[in-house]
PDB file of C-alpha atoms in Angstrom:
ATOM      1  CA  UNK A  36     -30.436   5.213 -16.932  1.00  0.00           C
ATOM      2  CA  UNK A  37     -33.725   4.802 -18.561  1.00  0.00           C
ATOM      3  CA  UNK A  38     -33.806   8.591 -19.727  1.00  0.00           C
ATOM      4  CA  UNK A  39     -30.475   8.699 -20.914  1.00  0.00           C
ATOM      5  CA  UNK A  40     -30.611   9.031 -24.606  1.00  0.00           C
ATOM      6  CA  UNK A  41     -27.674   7.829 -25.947  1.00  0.00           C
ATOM      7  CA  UNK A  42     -28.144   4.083 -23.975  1.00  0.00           C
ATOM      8  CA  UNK A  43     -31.945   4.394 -26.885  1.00  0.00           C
ATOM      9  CA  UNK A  44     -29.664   3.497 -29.507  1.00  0.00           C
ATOM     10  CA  UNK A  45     -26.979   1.732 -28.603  1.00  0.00           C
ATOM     11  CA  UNK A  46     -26.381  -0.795 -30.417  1.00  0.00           C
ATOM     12  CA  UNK A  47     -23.273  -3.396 -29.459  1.00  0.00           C
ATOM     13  CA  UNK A  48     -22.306  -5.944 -27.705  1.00  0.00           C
ATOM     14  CA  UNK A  49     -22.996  -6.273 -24.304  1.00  0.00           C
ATOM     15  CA  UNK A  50     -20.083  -6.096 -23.131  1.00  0.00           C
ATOM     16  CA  UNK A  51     -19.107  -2.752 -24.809  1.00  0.00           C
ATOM     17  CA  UNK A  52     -22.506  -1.379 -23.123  1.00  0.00           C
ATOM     18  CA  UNK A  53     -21.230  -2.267 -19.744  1.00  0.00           C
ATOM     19  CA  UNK A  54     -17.992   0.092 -20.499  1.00  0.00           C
ATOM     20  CA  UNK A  55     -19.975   2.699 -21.577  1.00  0.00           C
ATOM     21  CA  UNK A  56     -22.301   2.355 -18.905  1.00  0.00           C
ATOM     22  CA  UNK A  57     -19.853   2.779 -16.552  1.00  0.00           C
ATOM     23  CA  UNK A  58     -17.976   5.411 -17.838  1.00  0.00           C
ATOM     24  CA  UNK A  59     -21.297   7.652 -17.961  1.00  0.00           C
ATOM     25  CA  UNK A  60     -21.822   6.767 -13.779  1.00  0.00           C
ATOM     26  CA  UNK A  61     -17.710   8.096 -13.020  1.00  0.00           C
ATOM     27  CA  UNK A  62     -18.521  11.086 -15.099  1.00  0.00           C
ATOM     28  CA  UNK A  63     -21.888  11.376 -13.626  1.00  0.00           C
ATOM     29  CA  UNK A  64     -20.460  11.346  -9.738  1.00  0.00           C
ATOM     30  CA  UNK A  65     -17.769  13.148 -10.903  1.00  0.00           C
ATOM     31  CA  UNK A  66     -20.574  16.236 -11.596  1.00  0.00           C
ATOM     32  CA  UNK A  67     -23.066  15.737  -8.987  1.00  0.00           C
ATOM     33  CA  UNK A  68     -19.770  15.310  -5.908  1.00  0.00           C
ATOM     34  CA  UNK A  69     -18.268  18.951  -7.866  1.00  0.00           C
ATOM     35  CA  UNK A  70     -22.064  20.644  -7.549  1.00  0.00           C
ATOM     36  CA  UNK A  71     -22.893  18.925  -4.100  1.00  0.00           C
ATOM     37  CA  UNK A  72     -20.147  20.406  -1.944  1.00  0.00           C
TER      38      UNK A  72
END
């Protein structure tokens, strides 16, 4: 997560993070299971 740009300048509560965080891994395995098989 550390090169992911958009996490650089988030700025809101922590608990928003977490949501967003989250949504970026589903859409992330989401890519990488389509590409993999």
């Amino acid at each position: 997560l550390k090169t992911w740009k958009i996490l650089a300048k988030l700025r809101c509560c922590p608990r928003r993070t977490t949501t967003i965080v989250q949504a970026i891994l589903v859409l992330h395995h989401t890519e990488a299971d389509r590409y993999s098989g």
